[in-house]
PDB file of C-alpha atoms in Angstrom:
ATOM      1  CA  UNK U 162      13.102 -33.926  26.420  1.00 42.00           C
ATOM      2  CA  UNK U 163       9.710 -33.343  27.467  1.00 47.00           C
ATOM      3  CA  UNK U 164       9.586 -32.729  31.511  1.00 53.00           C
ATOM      4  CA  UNK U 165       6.813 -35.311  32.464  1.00 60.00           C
ATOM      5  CA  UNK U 166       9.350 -37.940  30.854  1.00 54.00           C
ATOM      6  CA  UNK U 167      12.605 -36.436  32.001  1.00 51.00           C
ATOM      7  CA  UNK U 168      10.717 -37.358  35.801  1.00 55.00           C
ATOM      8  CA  UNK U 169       9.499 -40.152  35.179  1.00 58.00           C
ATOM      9  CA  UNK U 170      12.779 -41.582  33.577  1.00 57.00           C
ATOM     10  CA  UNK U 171      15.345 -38.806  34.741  1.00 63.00           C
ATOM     11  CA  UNK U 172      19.139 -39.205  34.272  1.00 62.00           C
ATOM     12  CA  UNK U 173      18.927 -43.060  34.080  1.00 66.00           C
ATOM     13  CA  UNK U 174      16.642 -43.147  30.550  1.00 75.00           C
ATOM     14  CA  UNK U 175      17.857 -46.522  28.952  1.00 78.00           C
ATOM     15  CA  UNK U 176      18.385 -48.690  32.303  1.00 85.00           C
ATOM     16  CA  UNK U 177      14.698 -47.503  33.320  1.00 86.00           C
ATOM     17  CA  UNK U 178      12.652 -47.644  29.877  1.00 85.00           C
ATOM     18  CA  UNK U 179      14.312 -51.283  29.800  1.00 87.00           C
ATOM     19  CA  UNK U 180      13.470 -51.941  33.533  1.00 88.00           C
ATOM     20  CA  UNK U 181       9.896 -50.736  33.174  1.00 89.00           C
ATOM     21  CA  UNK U 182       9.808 -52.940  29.831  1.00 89.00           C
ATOM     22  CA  UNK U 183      10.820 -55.721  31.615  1.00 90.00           C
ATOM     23  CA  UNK U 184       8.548 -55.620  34.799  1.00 90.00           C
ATOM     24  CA  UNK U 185       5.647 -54.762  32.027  1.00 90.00           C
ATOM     25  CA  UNK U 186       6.180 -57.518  29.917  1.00 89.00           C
ATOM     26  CA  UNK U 187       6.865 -60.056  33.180  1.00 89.00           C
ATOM     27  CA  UNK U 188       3.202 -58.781  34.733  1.00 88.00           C
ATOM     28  CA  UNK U 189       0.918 -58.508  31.543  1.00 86.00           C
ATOM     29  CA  UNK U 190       0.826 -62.153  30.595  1.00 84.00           C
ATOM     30  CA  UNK U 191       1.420 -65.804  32.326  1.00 89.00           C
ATOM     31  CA  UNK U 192       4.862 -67.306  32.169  1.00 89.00           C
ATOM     32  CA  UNK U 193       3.715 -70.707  30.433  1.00 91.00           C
ATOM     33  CA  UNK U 194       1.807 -68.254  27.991  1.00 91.00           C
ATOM     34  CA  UNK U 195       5.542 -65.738  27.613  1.00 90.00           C
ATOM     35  CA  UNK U 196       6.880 -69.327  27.000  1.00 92.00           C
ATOM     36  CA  UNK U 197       4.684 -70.394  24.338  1.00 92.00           C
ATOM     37  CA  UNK U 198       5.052 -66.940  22.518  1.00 92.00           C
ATOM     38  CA  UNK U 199       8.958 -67.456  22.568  1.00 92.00           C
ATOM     39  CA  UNK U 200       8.974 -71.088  21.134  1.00 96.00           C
ATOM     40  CA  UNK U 201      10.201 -71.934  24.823  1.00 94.00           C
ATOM     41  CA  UNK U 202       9.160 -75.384  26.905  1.00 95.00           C
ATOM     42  CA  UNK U 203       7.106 -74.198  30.003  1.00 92.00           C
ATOM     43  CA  UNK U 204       7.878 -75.167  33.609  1.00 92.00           C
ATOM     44  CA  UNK U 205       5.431 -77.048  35.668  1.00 93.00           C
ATOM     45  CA  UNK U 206       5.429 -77.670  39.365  1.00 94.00           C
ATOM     46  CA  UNK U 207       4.842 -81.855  39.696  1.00 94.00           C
ATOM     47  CA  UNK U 208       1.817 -82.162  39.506  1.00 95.00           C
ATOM     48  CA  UNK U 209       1.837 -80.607  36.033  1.00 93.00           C
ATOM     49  CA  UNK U 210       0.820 -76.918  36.709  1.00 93.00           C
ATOM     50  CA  UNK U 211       2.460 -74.171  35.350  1.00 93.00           C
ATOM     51  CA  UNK U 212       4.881 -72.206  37.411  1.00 94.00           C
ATOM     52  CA  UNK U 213       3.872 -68.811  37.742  1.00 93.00           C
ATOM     53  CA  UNK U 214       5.157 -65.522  38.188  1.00 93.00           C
ATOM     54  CA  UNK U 215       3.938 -64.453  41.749  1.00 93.00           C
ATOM     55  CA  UNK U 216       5.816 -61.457  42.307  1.00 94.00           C
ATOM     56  CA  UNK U 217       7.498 -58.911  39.803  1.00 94.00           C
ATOM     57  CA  UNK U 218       9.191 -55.533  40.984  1.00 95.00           C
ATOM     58  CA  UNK U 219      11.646 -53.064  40.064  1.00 94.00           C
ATOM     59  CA  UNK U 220      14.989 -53.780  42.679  1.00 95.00           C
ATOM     60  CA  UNK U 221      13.355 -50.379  44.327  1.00 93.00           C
ATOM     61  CA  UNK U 222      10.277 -51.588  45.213  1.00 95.00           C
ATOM     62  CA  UNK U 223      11.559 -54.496  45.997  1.00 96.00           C
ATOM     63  CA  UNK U 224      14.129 -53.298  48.971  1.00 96.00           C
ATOM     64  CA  UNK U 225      16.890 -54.823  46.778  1.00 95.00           C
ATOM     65  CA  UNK U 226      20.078 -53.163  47.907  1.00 95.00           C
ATOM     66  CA  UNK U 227      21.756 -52.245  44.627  1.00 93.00           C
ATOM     67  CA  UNK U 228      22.024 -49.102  42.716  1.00 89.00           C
ATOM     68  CA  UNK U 229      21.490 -50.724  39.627  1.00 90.00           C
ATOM     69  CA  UNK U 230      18.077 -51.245  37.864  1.00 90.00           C
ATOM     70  CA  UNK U 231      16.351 -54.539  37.488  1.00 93.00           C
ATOM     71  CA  UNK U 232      13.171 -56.794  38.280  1.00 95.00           C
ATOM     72  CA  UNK U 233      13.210 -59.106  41.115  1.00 96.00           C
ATOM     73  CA  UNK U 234      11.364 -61.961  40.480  1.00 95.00           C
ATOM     74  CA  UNK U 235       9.113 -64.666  42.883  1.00 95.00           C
ATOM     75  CA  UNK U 236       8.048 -68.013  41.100  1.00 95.00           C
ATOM     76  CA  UNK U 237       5.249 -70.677  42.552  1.00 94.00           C
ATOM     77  CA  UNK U 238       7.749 -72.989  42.817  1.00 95.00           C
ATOM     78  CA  UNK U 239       9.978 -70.684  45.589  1.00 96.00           C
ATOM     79  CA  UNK U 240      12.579 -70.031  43.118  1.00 96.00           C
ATOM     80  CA  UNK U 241      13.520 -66.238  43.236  1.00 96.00           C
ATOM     81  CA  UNK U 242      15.761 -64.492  40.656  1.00 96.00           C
ATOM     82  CA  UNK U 243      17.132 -60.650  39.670  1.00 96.00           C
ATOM     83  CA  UNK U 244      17.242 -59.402  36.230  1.00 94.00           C
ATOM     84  CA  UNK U 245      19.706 -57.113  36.205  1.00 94.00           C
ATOM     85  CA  UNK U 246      19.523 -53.634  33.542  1.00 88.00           C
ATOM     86  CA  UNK U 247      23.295 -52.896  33.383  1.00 84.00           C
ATOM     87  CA  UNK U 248      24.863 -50.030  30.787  1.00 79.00           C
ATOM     88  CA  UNK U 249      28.090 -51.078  29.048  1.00 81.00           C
ATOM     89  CA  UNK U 250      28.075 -48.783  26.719  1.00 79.00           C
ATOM     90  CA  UNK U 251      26.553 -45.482  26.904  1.00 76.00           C
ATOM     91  CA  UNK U 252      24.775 -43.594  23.661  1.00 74.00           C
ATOM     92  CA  UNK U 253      27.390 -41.726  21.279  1.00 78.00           C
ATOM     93  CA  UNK U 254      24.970 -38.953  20.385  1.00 72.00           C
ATOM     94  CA  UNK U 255      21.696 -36.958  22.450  1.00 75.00           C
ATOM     95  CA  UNK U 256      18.651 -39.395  22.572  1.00 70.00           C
ATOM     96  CA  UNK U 257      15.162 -38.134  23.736  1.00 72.00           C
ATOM     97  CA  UNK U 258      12.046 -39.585  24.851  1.00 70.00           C
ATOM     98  CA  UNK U 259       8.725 -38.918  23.189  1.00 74.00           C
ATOM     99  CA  UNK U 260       5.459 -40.206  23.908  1.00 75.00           C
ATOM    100  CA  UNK U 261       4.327 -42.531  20.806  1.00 73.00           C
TER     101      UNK U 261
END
């Protein structure tokens, strides 16, 4: 495993690749527009605006008091939710990270 990964990700590789998936996916596009790509209804506030994502963070960053990995999540409409990255299973053989 290359070094500048094995930092970045250290001992925790699959809960943080999926975290930092997560949080990436959750902060590079609207919600209504995440729910149009998934065949999903969006939610609107009542006066027909979309709710929006107005904060996404890793459990870290947001003071979260857990050990496990996940994305805390603020809506527009004061709704607030964690995603939780929990292992049940881990790998049978060696996996590595490589930079694509």
């Amino acid at each position: 495993m290359p070094d500048d990964l094995t930092d970045e990700f250290g001992e925790y590789a699959h809960e943080d690749m999926l975290q930092a998936l997560v949080l990436s996916l959750l902060t590079s596009a609207d919600l209504d527009e995440l729910c149009d790509d998934a065949d999903l209804p969006q939610l609107t506030h009542d006066d027909g605006l979309p709710v929006t994502i107005t904060s996404a963070r890793t459990y870290r960053d947001a003071g979260v008091l857990t050990l496990d990995r996940g994305v805390w999540l603020e809506l527009s409409d004061g709704s607030v939710f964690g995603l939780t990255v929990q292992i049940s299973r881990r790998p049978r053989g060696e996996v590595t990270l490589r930079r694509r």
